[in-house]
Short mmCIF file of C-alpha atoms and ligand atoms in Angstrom, two decimals:
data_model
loop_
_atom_site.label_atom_id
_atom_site.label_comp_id
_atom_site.label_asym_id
_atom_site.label_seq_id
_atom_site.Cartn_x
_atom_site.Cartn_y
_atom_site.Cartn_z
CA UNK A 1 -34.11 -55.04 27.68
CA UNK A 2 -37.57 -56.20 26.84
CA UNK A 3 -39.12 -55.39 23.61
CA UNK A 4 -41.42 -53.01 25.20
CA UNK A 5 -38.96 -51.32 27.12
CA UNK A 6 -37.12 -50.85 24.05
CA UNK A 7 -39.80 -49.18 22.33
CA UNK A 8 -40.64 -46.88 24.92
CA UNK A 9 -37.15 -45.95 25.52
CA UNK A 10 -37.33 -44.96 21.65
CA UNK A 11 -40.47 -43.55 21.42
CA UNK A 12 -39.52 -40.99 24.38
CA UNK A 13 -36.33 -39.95 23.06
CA UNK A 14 -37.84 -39.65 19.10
CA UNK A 15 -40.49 -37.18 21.37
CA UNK A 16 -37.90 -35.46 23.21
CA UNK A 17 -36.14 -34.80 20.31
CA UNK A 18 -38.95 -33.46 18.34
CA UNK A 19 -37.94 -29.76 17.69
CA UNK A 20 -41.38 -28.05 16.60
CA UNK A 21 -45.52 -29.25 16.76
CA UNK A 22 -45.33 -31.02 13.18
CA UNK A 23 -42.06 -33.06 14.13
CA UNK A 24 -43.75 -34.43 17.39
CA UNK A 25 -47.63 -35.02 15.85
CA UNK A 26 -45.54 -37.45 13.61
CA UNK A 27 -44.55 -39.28 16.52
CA UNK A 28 -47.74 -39.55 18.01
CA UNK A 29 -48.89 -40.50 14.48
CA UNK A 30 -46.16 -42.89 14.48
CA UNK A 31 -46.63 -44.72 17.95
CA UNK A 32 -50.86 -44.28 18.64
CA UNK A 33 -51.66 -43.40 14.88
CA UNK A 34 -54.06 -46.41 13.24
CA UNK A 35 -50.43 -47.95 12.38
CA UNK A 36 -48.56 -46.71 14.90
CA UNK A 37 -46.17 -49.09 16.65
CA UNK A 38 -48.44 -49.20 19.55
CA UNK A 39 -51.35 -49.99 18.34
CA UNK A 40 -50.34 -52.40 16.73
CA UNK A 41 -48.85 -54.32 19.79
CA UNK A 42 -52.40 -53.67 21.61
CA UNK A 43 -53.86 -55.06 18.06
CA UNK A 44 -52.23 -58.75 18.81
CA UNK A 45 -54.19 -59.15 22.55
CA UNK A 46 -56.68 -60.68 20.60
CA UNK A 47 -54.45 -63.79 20.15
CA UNK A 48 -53.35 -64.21 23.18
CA UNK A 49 -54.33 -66.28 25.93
CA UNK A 50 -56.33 -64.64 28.64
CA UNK A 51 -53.21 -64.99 31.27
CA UNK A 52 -50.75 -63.71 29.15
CA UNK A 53 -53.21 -60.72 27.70
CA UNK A 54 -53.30 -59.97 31.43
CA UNK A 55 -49.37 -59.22 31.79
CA UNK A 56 -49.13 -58.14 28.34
CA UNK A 57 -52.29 -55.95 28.35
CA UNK A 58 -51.54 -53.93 31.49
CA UNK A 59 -47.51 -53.62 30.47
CA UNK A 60 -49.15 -52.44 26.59
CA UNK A 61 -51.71 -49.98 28.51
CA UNK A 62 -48.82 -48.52 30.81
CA UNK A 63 -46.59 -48.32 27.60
CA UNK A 64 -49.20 -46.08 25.54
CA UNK A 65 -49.88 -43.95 28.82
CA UNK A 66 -46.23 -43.01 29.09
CA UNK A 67 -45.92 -42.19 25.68
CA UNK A 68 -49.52 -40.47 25.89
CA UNK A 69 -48.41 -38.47 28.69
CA UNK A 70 -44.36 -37.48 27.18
CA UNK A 71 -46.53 -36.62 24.34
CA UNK A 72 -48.60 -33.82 25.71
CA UNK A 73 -45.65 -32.60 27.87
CA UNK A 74 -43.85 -31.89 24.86
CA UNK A 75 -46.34 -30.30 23.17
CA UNK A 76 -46.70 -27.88 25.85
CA UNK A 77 -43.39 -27.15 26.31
CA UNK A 78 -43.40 -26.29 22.27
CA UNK A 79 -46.50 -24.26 21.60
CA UNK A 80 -44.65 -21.98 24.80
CA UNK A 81 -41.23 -21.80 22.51
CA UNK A 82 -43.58 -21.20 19.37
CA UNK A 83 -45.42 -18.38 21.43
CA UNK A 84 -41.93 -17.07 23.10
CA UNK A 85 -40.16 -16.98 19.40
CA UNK A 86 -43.54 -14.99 17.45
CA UNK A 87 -43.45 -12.65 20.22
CA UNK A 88 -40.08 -11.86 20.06
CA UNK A 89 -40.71 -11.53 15.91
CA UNK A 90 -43.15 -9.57 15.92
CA UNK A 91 -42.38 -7.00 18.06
CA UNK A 92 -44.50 -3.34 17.49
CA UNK A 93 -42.29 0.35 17.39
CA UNK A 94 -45.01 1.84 19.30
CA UNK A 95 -43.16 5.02 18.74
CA UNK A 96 -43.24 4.89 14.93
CA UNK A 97 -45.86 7.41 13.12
CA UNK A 98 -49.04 5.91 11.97
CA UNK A 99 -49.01 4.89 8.42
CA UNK A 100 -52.25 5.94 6.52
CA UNK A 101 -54.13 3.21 4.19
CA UNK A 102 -53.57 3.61 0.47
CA UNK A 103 -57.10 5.51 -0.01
CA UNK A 104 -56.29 8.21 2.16
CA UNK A 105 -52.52 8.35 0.34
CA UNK A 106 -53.67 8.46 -3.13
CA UNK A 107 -54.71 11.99 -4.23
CA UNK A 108 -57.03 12.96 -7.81
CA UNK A 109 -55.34 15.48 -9.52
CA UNK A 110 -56.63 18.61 -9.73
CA UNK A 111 -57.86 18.77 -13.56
CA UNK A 112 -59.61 15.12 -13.05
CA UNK A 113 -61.16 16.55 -9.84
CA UNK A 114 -62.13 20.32 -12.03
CA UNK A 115 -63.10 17.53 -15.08
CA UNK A 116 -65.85 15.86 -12.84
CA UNK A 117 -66.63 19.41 -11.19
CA UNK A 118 -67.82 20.35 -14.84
CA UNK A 119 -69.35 17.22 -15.79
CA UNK A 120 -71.58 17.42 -12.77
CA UNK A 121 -72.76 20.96 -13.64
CA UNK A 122 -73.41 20.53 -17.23
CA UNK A 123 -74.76 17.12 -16.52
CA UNK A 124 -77.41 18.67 -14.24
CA UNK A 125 -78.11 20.92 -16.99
CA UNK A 126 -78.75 18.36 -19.62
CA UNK A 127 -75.79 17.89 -21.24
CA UNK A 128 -74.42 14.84 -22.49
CA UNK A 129 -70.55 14.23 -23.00
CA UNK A 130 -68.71 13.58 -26.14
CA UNK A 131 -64.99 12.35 -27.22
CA UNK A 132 -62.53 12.30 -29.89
CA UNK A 133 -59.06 11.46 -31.09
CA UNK A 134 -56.24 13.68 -30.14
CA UNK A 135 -54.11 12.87 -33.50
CA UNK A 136 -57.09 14.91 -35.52
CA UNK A 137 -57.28 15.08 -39.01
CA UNK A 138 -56.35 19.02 -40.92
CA UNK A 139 -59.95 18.82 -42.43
CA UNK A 140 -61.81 18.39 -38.97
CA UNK A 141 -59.36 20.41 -36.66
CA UNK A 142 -59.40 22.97 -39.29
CA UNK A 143 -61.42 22.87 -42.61
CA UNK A 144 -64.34 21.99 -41.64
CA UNK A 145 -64.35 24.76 -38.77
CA UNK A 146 -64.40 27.27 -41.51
CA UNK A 147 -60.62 28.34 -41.83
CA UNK A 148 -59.63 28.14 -45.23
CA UNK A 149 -56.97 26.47 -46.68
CA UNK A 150 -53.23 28.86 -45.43
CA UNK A 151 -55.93 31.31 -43.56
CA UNK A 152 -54.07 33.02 -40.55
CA UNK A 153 -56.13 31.73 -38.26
CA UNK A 154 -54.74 28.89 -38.55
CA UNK A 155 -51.41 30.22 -38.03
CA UNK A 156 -52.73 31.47 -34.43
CA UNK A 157 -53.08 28.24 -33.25
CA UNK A 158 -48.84 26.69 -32.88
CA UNK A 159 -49.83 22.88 -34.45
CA UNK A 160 -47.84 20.37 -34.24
CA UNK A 161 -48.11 18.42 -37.57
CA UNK A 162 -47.36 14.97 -38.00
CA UNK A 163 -45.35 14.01 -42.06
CA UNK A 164 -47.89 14.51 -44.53
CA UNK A 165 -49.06 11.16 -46.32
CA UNK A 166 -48.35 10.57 -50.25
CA UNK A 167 -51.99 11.90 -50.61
CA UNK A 168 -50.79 15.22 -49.37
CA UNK A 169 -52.84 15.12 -46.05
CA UNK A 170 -51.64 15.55 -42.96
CA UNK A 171 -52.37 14.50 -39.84
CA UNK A 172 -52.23 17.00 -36.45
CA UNK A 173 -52.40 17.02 -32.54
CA UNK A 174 -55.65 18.71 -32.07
CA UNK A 175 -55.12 21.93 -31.22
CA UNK A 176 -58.39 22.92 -29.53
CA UNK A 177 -61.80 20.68 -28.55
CA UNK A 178 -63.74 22.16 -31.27
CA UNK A 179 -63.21 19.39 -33.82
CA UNK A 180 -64.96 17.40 -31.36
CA UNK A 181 -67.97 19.59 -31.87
CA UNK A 182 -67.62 18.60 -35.99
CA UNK A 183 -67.99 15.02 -35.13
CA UNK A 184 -70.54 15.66 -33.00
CA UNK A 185 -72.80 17.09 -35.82
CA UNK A 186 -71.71 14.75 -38.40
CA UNK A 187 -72.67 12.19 -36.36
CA UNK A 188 -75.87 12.80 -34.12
CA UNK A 189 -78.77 14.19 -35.67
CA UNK A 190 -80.00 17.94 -33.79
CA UNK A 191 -81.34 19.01 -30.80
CA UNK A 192 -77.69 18.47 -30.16
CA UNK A 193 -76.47 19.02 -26.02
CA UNK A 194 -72.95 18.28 -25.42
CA UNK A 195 -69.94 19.23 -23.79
CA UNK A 196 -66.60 17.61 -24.97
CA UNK A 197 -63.66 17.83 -22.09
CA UNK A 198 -60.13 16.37 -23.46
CA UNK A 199 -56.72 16.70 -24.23
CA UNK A 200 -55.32 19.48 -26.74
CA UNK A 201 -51.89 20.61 -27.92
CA UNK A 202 -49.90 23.52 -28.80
CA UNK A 203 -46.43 24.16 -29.80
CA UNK A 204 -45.89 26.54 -26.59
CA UNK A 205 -44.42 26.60 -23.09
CA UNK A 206 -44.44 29.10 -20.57
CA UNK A 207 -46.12 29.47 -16.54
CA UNK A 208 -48.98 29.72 -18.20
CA UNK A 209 -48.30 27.28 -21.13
CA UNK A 210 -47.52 23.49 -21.75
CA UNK A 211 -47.59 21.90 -24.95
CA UNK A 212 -50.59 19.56 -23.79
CA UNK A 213 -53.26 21.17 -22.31
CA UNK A 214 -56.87 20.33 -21.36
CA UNK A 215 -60.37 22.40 -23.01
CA UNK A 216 -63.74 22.14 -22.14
CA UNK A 217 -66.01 22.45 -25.32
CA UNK A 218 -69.41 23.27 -25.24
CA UNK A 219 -72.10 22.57 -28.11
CA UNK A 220 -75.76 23.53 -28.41
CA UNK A 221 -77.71 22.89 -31.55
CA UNK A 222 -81.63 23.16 -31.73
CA UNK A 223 -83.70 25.33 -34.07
CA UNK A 224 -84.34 28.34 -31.56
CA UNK A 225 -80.99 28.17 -29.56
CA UNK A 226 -80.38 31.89 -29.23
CA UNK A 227 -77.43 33.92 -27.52
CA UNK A 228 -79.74 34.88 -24.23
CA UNK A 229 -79.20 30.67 -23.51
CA UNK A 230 -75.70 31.09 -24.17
CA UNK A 231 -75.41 33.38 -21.53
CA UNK A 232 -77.31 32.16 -19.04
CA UNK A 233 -75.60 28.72 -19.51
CA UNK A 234 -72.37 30.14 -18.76
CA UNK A 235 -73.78 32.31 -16.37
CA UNK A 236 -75.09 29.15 -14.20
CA UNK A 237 -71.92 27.45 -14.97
CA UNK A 238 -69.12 29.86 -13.32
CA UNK A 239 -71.73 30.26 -10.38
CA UNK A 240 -71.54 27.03 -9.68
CA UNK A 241 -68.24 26.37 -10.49
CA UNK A 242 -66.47 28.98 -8.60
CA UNK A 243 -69.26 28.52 -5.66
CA UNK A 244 -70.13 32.06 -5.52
CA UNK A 245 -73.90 33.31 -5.43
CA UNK A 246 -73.35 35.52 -8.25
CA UNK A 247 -71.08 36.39 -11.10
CA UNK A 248 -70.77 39.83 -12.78
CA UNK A 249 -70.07 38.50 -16.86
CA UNK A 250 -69.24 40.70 -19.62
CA UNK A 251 -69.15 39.66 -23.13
CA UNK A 252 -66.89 41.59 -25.71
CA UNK A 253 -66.74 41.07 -29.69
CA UNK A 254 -64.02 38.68 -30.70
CA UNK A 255 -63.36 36.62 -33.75
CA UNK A 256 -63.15 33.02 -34.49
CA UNK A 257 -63.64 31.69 -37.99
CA UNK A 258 -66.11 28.74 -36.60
CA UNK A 259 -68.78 31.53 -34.91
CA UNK A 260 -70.40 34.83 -36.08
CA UNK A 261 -70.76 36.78 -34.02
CA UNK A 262 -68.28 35.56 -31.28
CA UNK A 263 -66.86 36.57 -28.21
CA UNK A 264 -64.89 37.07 -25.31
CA UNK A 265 -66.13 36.54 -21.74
CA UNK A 266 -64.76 38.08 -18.47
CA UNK A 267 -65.72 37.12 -15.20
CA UNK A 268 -65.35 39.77 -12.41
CA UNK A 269 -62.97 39.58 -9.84
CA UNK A 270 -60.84 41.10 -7.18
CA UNK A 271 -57.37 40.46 -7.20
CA UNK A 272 -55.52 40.60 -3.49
CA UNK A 273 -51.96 39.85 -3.33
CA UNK A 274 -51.78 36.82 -5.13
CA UNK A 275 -55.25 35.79 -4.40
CA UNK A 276 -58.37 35.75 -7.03
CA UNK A 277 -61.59 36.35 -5.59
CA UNK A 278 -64.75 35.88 -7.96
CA UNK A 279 -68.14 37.87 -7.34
CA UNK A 280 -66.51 40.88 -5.97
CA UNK A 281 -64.54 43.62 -7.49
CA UNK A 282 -63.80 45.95 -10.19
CA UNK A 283 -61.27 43.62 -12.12
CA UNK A 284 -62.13 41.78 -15.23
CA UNK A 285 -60.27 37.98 -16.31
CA UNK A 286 -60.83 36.50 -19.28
CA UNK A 287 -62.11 32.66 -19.20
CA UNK A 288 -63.57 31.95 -22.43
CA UNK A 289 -64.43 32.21 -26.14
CA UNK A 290 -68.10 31.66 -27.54
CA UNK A 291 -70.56 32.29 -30.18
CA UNK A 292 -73.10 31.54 -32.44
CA UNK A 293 -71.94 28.82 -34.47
CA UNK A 294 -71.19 29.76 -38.35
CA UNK A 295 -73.22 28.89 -40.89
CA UNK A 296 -70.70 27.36 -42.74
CA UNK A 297 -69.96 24.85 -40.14
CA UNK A 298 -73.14 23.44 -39.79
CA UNK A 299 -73.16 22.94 -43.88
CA UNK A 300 -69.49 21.65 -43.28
CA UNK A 301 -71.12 18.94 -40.79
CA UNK A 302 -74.16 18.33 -43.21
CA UNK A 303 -77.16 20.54 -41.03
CA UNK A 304 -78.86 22.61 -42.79
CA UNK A 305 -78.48 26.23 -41.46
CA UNK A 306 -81.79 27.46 -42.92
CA UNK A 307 -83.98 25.18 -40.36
CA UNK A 308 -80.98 25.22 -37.30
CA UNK A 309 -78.80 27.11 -35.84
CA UNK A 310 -76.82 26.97 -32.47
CA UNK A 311 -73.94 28.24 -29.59
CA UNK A 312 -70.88 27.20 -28.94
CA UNK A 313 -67.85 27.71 -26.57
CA UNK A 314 -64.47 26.82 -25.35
CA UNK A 315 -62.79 26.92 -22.40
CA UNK A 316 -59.23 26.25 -20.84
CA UNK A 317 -59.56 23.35 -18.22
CA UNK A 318 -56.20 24.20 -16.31
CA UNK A 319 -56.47 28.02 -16.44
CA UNK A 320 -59.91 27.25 -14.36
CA UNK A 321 -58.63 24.91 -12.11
CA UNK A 322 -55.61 27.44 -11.58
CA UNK A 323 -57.81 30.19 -10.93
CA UNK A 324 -60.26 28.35 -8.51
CA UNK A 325 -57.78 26.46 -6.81
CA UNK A 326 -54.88 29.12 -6.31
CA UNK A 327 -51.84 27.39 -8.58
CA UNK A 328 -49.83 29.95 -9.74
CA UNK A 329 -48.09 28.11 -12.09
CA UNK A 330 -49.30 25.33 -15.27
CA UNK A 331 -45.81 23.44 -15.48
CA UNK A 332 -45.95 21.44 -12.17
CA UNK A 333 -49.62 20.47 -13.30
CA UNK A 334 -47.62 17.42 -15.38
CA UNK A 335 -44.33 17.09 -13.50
CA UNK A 336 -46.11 13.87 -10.97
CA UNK A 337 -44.36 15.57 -8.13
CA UNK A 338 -46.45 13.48 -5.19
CA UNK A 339 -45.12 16.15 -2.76
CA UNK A 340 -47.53 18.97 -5.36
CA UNK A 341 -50.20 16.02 -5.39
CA UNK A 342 -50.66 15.64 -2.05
CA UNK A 343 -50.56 19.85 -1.12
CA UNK A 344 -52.92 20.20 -4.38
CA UNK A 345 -54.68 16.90 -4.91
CA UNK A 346 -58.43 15.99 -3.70
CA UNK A 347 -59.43 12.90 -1.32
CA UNK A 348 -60.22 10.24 -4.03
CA UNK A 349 -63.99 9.39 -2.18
CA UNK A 350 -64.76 13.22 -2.35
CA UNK A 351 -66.65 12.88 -5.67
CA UNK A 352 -67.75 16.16 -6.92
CA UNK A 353 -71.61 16.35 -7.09
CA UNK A 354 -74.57 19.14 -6.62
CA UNK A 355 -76.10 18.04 -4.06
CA UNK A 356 -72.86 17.08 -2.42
CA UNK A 357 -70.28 20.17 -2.87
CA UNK A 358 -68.21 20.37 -5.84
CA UNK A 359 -64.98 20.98 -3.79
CA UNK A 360 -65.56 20.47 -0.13
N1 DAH B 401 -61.47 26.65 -30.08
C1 DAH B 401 -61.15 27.94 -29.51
C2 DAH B 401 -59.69 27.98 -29.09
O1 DAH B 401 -59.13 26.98 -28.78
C3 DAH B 401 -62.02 28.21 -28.33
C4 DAH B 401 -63.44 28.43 -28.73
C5 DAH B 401 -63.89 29.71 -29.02
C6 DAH B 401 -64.31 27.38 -28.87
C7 DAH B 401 -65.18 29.95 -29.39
C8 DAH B 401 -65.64 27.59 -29.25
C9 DAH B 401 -66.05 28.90 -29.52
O2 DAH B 401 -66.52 26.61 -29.37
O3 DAH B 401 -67.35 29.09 -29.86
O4 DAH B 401 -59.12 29.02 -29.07
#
């Protein structure tokens, strides 16, 4: 066997046993590449004499067509396999149920969504929003709200108290969003426009209770800020939040050692089954406590109550949330059941605006 038929009887079988596209480009690379065996047989022509380039050149030529030719009938016969195996892979279950893409899975829960409901009403009125610790100290969660040192009042509110430190204070779990207000003054000089939304805690548990809840405080300090503002502030509030055109209010004398006077506010309702409707009725639910805010507490926060005075409220975020959106009970509100998230949750694009619809 001639050294040419040699090599083409090799060549051929290395290409029919190539098993996938990579395998057989490294033959070709091997036999026509720069260095490839071929080539470099049609490289020595040059040194041959013109008769024998003539025999050698054509028996070369016919060599490299061969191959050429095995070459591309391989690699059609491969990409086919290639093709034949994917589609085999990746078969489709035409029958199974559409999946949904993560945005559409995910669901806000419902106090975010009612926490961005309230931030775009009060932000549309002017108010600004303000933040503080949960682990509060006794002076600002308590002291400096005007209840005195073993005062009731303070037993009203079911604290959970961390050890006290060698210094005898103690640090708490806030109990309520009003120490939030305290900060506030101590730290931003009046007119003073805020709302402060967080966390708060409460040794209690119930429907109705869980030991960490969420409050909505609201804080307005100017030197005219008068109860009539109060009232229409929380007036424009529940009409927006509860999306009805108008809300029947009434305000009855309560006590809390940070206001004088303060008070209670209903809402009127109508209560159908297990439905609350707002706007209508002859029923009356309680939402919120308010007031002016006490003289004390301004000194407390260094403003001087002879040149300003102000209004103040608080209100619970989940009771709201439970009322607007129909929950019947708090405890599932922190029990991440997905199957409650996605019944009660909101589409996570739906951001609550104005203009837009807070809940629609
Ligand atoms: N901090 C009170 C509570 O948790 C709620 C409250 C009542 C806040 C009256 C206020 C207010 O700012 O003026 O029970």
């Amino acid at each position: 066997m001639s050294d040419l038929q040699k090599l083409e009887s090799e060549t051929l079988a290395a290409i029919a046993a190539s098993s996938d596209e990579a395998a057989l480009e490294a033959v070709r690379i091997g036999a026509l590449g720069k260095k490839g065996t071929i080539s470099a047989l049609l490289a020595t022509l040059g040194k041959m004499s013109p008769d024998e380039r003539k025999t050698q050149g054509a028996a070369i030529n016919v060599l490299k067509d061969t191959v050429a030719t095995a070459l591309n009938a391989r690699r059609g016969v491969l990409k086919e396999a290639a093709l034949d195996a994917r589609l085999a892979s990746e078969t489709v279950d035409v029958t199974l149920p559409v999946r949904s893409a993560a945005i559409e899975t995910g669901r806000v829960h419902p106090i975010s969504q009612v926490m961005d409901e309230l931030t775009a009403i009060f932000a549309d009125m002017g108010f600004s929003i303000a933040e503080g610790p949960d682990v509060e100290s006794d002076d600002i969660n308590f002291t400096k709200l005007n209840f005195p040192e073993g005062h009731p009042a303070r037993e009203m509110h079911d604290t959970f108290f961390f050890q006290p430190k060698e210094d005898g204070t103690r640090k708490l779990l806030r109990t309520h969003t009003s120490p939030v207000q305290v900060r506030t003054m101590m730290n931003v000089k009046p007119p003073i426009r805020v709302i402060c939304p967080g966390r708060t805690y409460r040794c209690d548990s119930d429907q109705t209770h869980t030991p960490m809840f969420h409050q909505v405080e609201g804080l307005v300090i100017d030197k005219t800020a008068h109860l009539g503002q109060l009232k229409w502030v929380l007036e424009e509030f529940c009409k927006a939040f509860f999306e009805v055109p108008n809300v029947k209010m009434r305000f009855r004398p309560s006590f809390f050692p940070f206001t004088e006077p303060s008070m209670e506010v209903d809402i009127q309702c109508r209560r159908q089954g297990g439905e609350i409707r707002f706007g209508e009725g002859d029923d009356w639910l309680e939402i919120l406590g308010c007031g002016m805010v006490h003289p004390n507490v301004l000194r407390n926060c260094g403003i001087d109550p002879d040149e300003y005075q102000g209004f103040a409220w608080g209100m619970g975020i989940d009771r709201i949330a439970m009322l607007k959106y129909g929950m019947p009970d708090l405890r599932p509100f922190f029990e991440a059941d997905l199957r409650w998230l996605s019944h009660y949750g909101f589409r996570p694009l739906d951001l609550p605006s104005l203009a837009g619809g807070l809940s629609s």
